[in-house]
């Protein structure tokens, strides 16, 4: 006896895709950060300014700290939603088939089969909630990464702008180095800007540190939800053998 499906679960299983222009804040802020400085490499003047404040390149360091394929991570949220919708549709098909079978089959075996498939449908439907929890967790993480990347981008721009001022001031000091006061004036003039750059870098690393703490918590949550899904999947045993009607 066959049953017509009331839903199409497999239709839910499509490749996820994030539209960076519509779904990622600012149309791709993470990509912008990871490509920061590629189009306009720091000039000698900016490099000189950075050298006076840091013994490393803050742009390169920031890229390392927040590197990752976060667009692909965002696509995972869509995949978890699709899995939840798949479970919902599959459960509805099992319920519909179970109701149809119940109308034409009676007896102890029929009652046992009804309970089995009814419980199976409930267990599968419950998985939708777990997959939705995964989806929400991934969405929150993605939003946090995007917000942090935006903040880091603004801070890096501030560092580079300030480095340009420091570099130009240092250049001016060098051009008057034949006097006794040129170098002294230059050092005094850039001291405030150097401190400002260091403070901006401190804010940037603090933002990334807070993001890392959030990511660690998210990993724990995702691990727990994944274990819950696995437990639900294995707790319901398959029938030991196919049903063999004694009157067939």
Short mmCIF file of C-alpha atoms in Angstrom, two decimals:
data_model
loop_
_atom_site.label_atom_id
_atom_site.label_comp_id
_atom_site.label_asym_id
_atom_site.label_seq_id
_atom_site.Cartn_x
_atom_site.Cartn_y
_atom_site.Cartn_z
CA UNK A 1 0.00 0.00 0.00
CA UNK A 2 1.47 3.30 -1.04
CA UNK A 3 0.91 6.75 0.42
CA UNK A 4 1.15 10.13 -1.24
CA UNK A 5 3.50 12.53 0.51
CA UNK A 6 1.94 15.74 1.79
CA UNK A 7 5.29 17.56 1.79
CA UNK A 8 8.57 17.50 -0.14
CA UNK A 9 11.41 17.16 2.42
CA UNK A 10 14.17 16.78 -0.18
CA UNK A 11 13.11 20.09 -1.74
CA UNK A 12 14.46 21.76 1.40
CA UNK A 13 17.96 20.42 0.84
CA UNK A 14 19.37 23.07 -1.46
CA UNK A 15 22.86 24.56 -1.40
CA UNK A 16 22.86 27.57 0.96
CA UNK A 17 24.04 30.90 -0.38
CA UNK A 18 24.58 34.22 1.37
CA UNK A 19 23.96 37.39 -0.63
CA UNK A 20 26.75 39.63 0.61
CA UNK A 21 25.06 42.78 -0.71
CA UNK A 22 21.76 42.09 1.08
CA UNK A 23 22.51 39.85 4.03
CA UNK A 24 25.94 40.93 5.23
CA UNK A 25 26.01 44.31 7.00
CA UNK A 26 27.69 47.00 4.96
CA UNK A 27 27.82 44.66 1.96
CA UNK A 28 30.87 42.60 2.88
CA UNK A 29 32.67 44.27 5.78
CA UNK A 30 34.66 41.11 6.64
CA UNK A 31 35.99 40.85 3.11
CA UNK A 32 36.83 44.54 3.23
CA UNK A 33 38.87 44.04 6.39
CA UNK A 34 40.74 41.01 5.06
CA UNK A 35 41.66 42.94 1.91
CA UNK A 36 42.48 46.11 3.86
CA UNK A 37 45.51 47.85 2.44
CA UNK A 38 45.65 45.67 -0.68
CA UNK A 39 44.46 48.40 -3.02
CA UNK A 40 46.50 51.18 -1.47
CA UNK A 41 49.63 49.77 0.16
CA UNK A 42 51.00 51.98 2.96
CA UNK A 43 53.32 54.52 1.48
CA UNK A 44 56.78 55.19 2.87
CA UNK A 45 55.36 58.04 4.94
CA UNK A 46 52.71 55.83 6.57
CA UNK A 47 55.20 53.01 7.07
CA UNK A 48 57.51 55.43 8.85
CA UNK A 49 54.67 56.51 11.12
CA UNK A 50 53.82 52.89 11.95
CA UNK A 51 57.43 52.09 12.74
CA UNK A 52 57.52 54.81 15.37
CA UNK A 53 54.55 53.26 17.22
CA UNK A 54 54.81 49.52 16.53
CA UNK A 55 57.37 46.82 15.87
CA UNK A 56 54.87 45.03 13.64
CA UNK A 57 52.41 45.84 10.86
CA UNK A 58 48.99 46.33 12.51
CA UNK A 59 47.12 45.75 9.25
CA UNK A 60 48.71 42.33 8.73
CA UNK A 61 48.23 41.40 12.39
CA UNK A 62 44.54 42.34 12.32
CA UNK A 63 44.03 40.16 9.24
CA UNK A 64 45.59 37.20 11.04
CA UNK A 65 43.43 37.70 14.14
CA UNK A 66 40.10 37.73 12.31
CA UNK A 67 40.93 35.58 9.27
CA UNK A 68 38.46 32.92 8.20
CA UNK A 69 35.79 32.15 5.64
CA UNK A 70 32.99 33.82 7.56
CA UNK A 71 30.69 33.95 4.54
CA UNK A 72 30.79 30.16 4.41
CA UNK A 73 30.10 30.10 8.14
CA UNK A 74 27.03 32.27 7.54
CA UNK A 75 25.87 29.79 4.89
CA UNK A 76 25.89 27.09 7.58
CA UNK A 77 23.06 28.92 9.35
CA UNK A 78 20.96 28.53 6.21
CA UNK A 79 21.92 24.86 6.00
CA UNK A 80 20.75 24.26 9.59
CA UNK A 81 17.43 25.96 8.80
CA UNK A 82 17.04 23.74 5.74
CA UNK A 83 17.67 20.65 7.89
CA UNK A 84 15.05 21.81 10.37
CA UNK A 85 12.50 22.33 7.60
CA UNK A 86 13.43 18.92 6.18
CA UNK A 87 12.70 17.26 9.55
CA UNK A 88 9.38 19.09 9.81
CA UNK A 89 8.28 17.95 6.34
CA UNK A 90 9.49 14.39 6.88
CA UNK A 91 7.60 14.15 10.18
CA UNK A 92 4.44 15.41 8.50
CA UNK A 93 4.75 12.76 5.77
CA UNK A 94 5.14 10.03 8.39
CA UNK A 95 2.09 11.30 10.29
CA UNK A 96 0.01 11.44 7.13
CA UNK A 97 1.01 7.91 6.13
CA UNK A 98 0.39 6.65 9.64
CA UNK A 99 -3.12 8.10 9.70
CA UNK A 100 -3.91 6.59 6.31
CA UNK A 101 -2.57 3.17 7.39
CA UNK A 102 -4.56 3.30 10.62
CA UNK A 103 -7.80 3.57 8.66
CA UNK A 104 -7.26 0.26 6.86
CA UNK A 105 -5.30 -1.84 9.39
CA UNK A 106 -6.54 -3.08 12.75
CA UNK A 107 -5.27 -5.36 15.50
CA UNK A 108 -2.39 -5.50 17.96
CA UNK A 109 0.31 -5.24 15.27
CA UNK A 110 -1.48 -2.26 13.77
CA UNK A 111 -1.64 -0.55 17.16
CA UNK A 112 2.07 -1.21 17.78
CA UNK A 113 2.95 0.12 14.32
CA UNK A 114 0.87 3.24 14.88
CA UNK A 115 2.65 3.98 18.17
CA UNK A 116 6.04 3.34 16.55
CA UNK A 117 5.50 5.70 13.63
CA UNK A 118 3.74 8.31 15.75
CA UNK A 119 6.72 8.38 18.14
CA UNK A 120 9.16 8.43 15.24
CA UNK A 121 7.36 11.43 13.72
CA UNK A 122 7.49 13.27 17.05
CA UNK A 123 11.21 12.58 17.49
CA UNK A 124 11.99 13.81 13.98
CA UNK A 125 9.82 16.90 14.45
CA UNK A 126 11.65 17.68 17.71
CA UNK A 127 14.93 17.76 15.78
CA UNK A 128 13.67 20.85 13.96
CA UNK A 129 13.96 22.80 17.21
CA UNK A 130 17.56 21.66 17.68
CA UNK A 131 18.49 22.63 14.13
CA UNK A 132 16.82 26.01 14.66
CA UNK A 133 18.96 26.49 17.78
CA UNK A 134 22.05 25.76 15.68
CA UNK A 135 20.86 28.25 13.06
CA UNK A 136 20.34 30.97 15.67
CA UNK A 137 23.75 30.30 17.23
CA UNK A 138 25.51 30.58 13.86
CA UNK A 139 23.59 33.75 13.01
CA UNK A 140 24.59 35.39 16.31
CA UNK A 141 28.23 34.43 15.76
CA UNK A 142 28.21 35.75 12.21
CA UNK A 143 26.67 39.05 13.32
CA UNK A 144 29.29 39.39 16.07
CA UNK A 145 32.11 38.77 13.57
CA UNK A 146 30.69 41.32 11.14
CA UNK A 147 30.29 43.95 13.87
CA UNK A 148 33.82 43.33 15.14
CA UNK A 149 35.24 43.49 11.62
CA UNK A 150 33.51 46.82 11.05
CA UNK A 151 34.91 48.22 14.30
CA UNK A 152 38.39 46.91 13.45
CA UNK A 153 38.21 48.44 10.00
CA UNK A 154 37.39 51.86 11.47
CA UNK A 155 40.23 51.57 14.01
CA UNK A 156 42.73 50.48 11.36
CA UNK A 157 41.75 53.42 9.19
CA UNK A 158 42.29 55.70 12.16
CA UNK A 159 45.71 54.15 12.81
CA UNK A 160 46.77 54.61 9.16
CA UNK A 161 45.50 58.19 9.05
CA UNK A 162 47.38 59.01 12.23
CA UNK A 163 50.49 57.18 10.97
CA UNK A 164 50.47 59.42 7.90
CA UNK A 165 50.52 62.50 10.14
CA UNK A 166 53.32 61.01 12.25
CA UNK A 167 55.31 60.10 9.15
CA UNK A 168 54.97 63.57 7.66
CA UNK A 169 55.96 65.18 10.94
CA UNK A 170 58.97 62.90 11.23
CA UNK A 171 59.89 63.79 7.64
CA UNK A 172 59.66 67.47 8.51
CA UNK A 173 61.90 66.88 11.51
CA UNK A 174 64.44 65.15 9.32
CA UNK A 175 64.46 68.05 6.89
CA UNK A 176 65.38 70.41 9.73
CA UNK A 177 67.86 68.08 11.35
CA UNK A 178 70.66 70.52 10.54
CA UNK A 179 69.27 72.68 13.37
CA UNK A 180 69.38 71.85 17.05
CA UNK A 181 65.63 72.09 17.46
CA UNK A 182 64.24 70.27 14.42
CA UNK A 183 64.41 66.67 15.75
CA UNK A 184 63.24 67.72 19.22
CA UNK A 185 60.22 69.52 17.82
CA UNK A 186 59.37 66.54 15.61
CA UNK A 187 59.51 64.02 18.48
CA UNK A 188 57.39 66.23 20.71
CA UNK A 189 54.85 66.83 17.98
CA UNK A 190 54.24 63.15 17.24
CA UNK A 191 54.20 61.85 20.83
CA UNK A 192 50.45 62.40 21.16
CA UNK A 193 49.72 60.75 17.82
CA UNK A 194 51.87 57.72 18.67
CA UNK A 195 49.97 57.28 21.94
CA UNK A 196 46.70 57.62 20.01
CA UNK A 197 47.75 54.86 17.59
CA UNK A 198 48.71 52.56 20.46
CA UNK A 199 45.36 53.22 22.15
CA UNK A 200 43.46 52.46 18.92
CA UNK A 201 45.39 49.21 18.55
CA UNK A 202 44.53 48.35 22.16
CA UNK A 203 40.84 48.91 21.42
CA UNK A 204 41.12 46.72 18.31
CA UNK A 205 42.72 43.80 20.17
CA UNK A 206 40.17 44.16 22.98
CA UNK A 207 37.32 43.91 20.46
CA UNK A 208 38.85 40.78 18.93
CA UNK A 209 39.48 39.29 22.39
CA UNK A 210 35.81 39.81 23.28
CA UNK A 211 34.84 38.19 19.99
CA UNK A 212 37.06 35.19 20.79
CA UNK A 213 35.36 34.79 24.17
CA UNK A 214 31.99 34.85 22.44
CA UNK A 215 33.20 32.29 19.88
CA UNK A 216 34.39 29.95 22.65
CA UNK A 217 30.95 30.08 24.23
CA UNK A 218 29.33 29.45 20.87
CA UNK A 219 31.51 26.39 20.31
CA UNK A 220 30.33 24.94 23.62
CA UNK A 221 26.69 25.63 22.75
CA UNK A 222 27.00 24.10 19.29
CA UNK A 223 28.70 21.01 20.72
CA UNK A 224 25.85 20.55 23.20
CA UNK A 225 23.14 20.94 20.58
CA UNK A 226 24.94 18.57 18.20
CA UNK A 227 25.18 15.95 20.95
CA UNK A 228 21.46 16.38 21.61
CA UNK A 229 20.64 15.79 17.93
CA UNK A 230 22.82 12.69 17.87
CA UNK A 231 21.17 11.35 21.03
CA UNK A 232 17.71 11.82 19.53
CA UNK A 233 18.80 10.09 16.32
CA UNK A 234 20.14 6.97 18.03
CA UNK A 235 17.72 6.56 20.93
CA UNK A 236 14.88 5.36 18.73
CA UNK A 237 15.79 1.82 17.53
CA UNK A 238 14.76 0.43 14.19
CA UNK A 239 12.38 -2.56 14.21
CA UNK A 240 14.20 -5.86 14.63
CA UNK A 241 12.67 -7.26 11.46
CA UNK A 242 10.03 -6.51 8.86
CA UNK A 243 6.40 -7.22 9.76
CA UNK A 244 5.18 -10.61 8.48
CA UNK A 245 1.38 -10.88 8.55
CA UNK A 246 0.25 -14.32 9.80
CA UNK A 247 -2.80 -14.20 7.52
CA UNK A 248 -1.00 -13.06 4.37
#
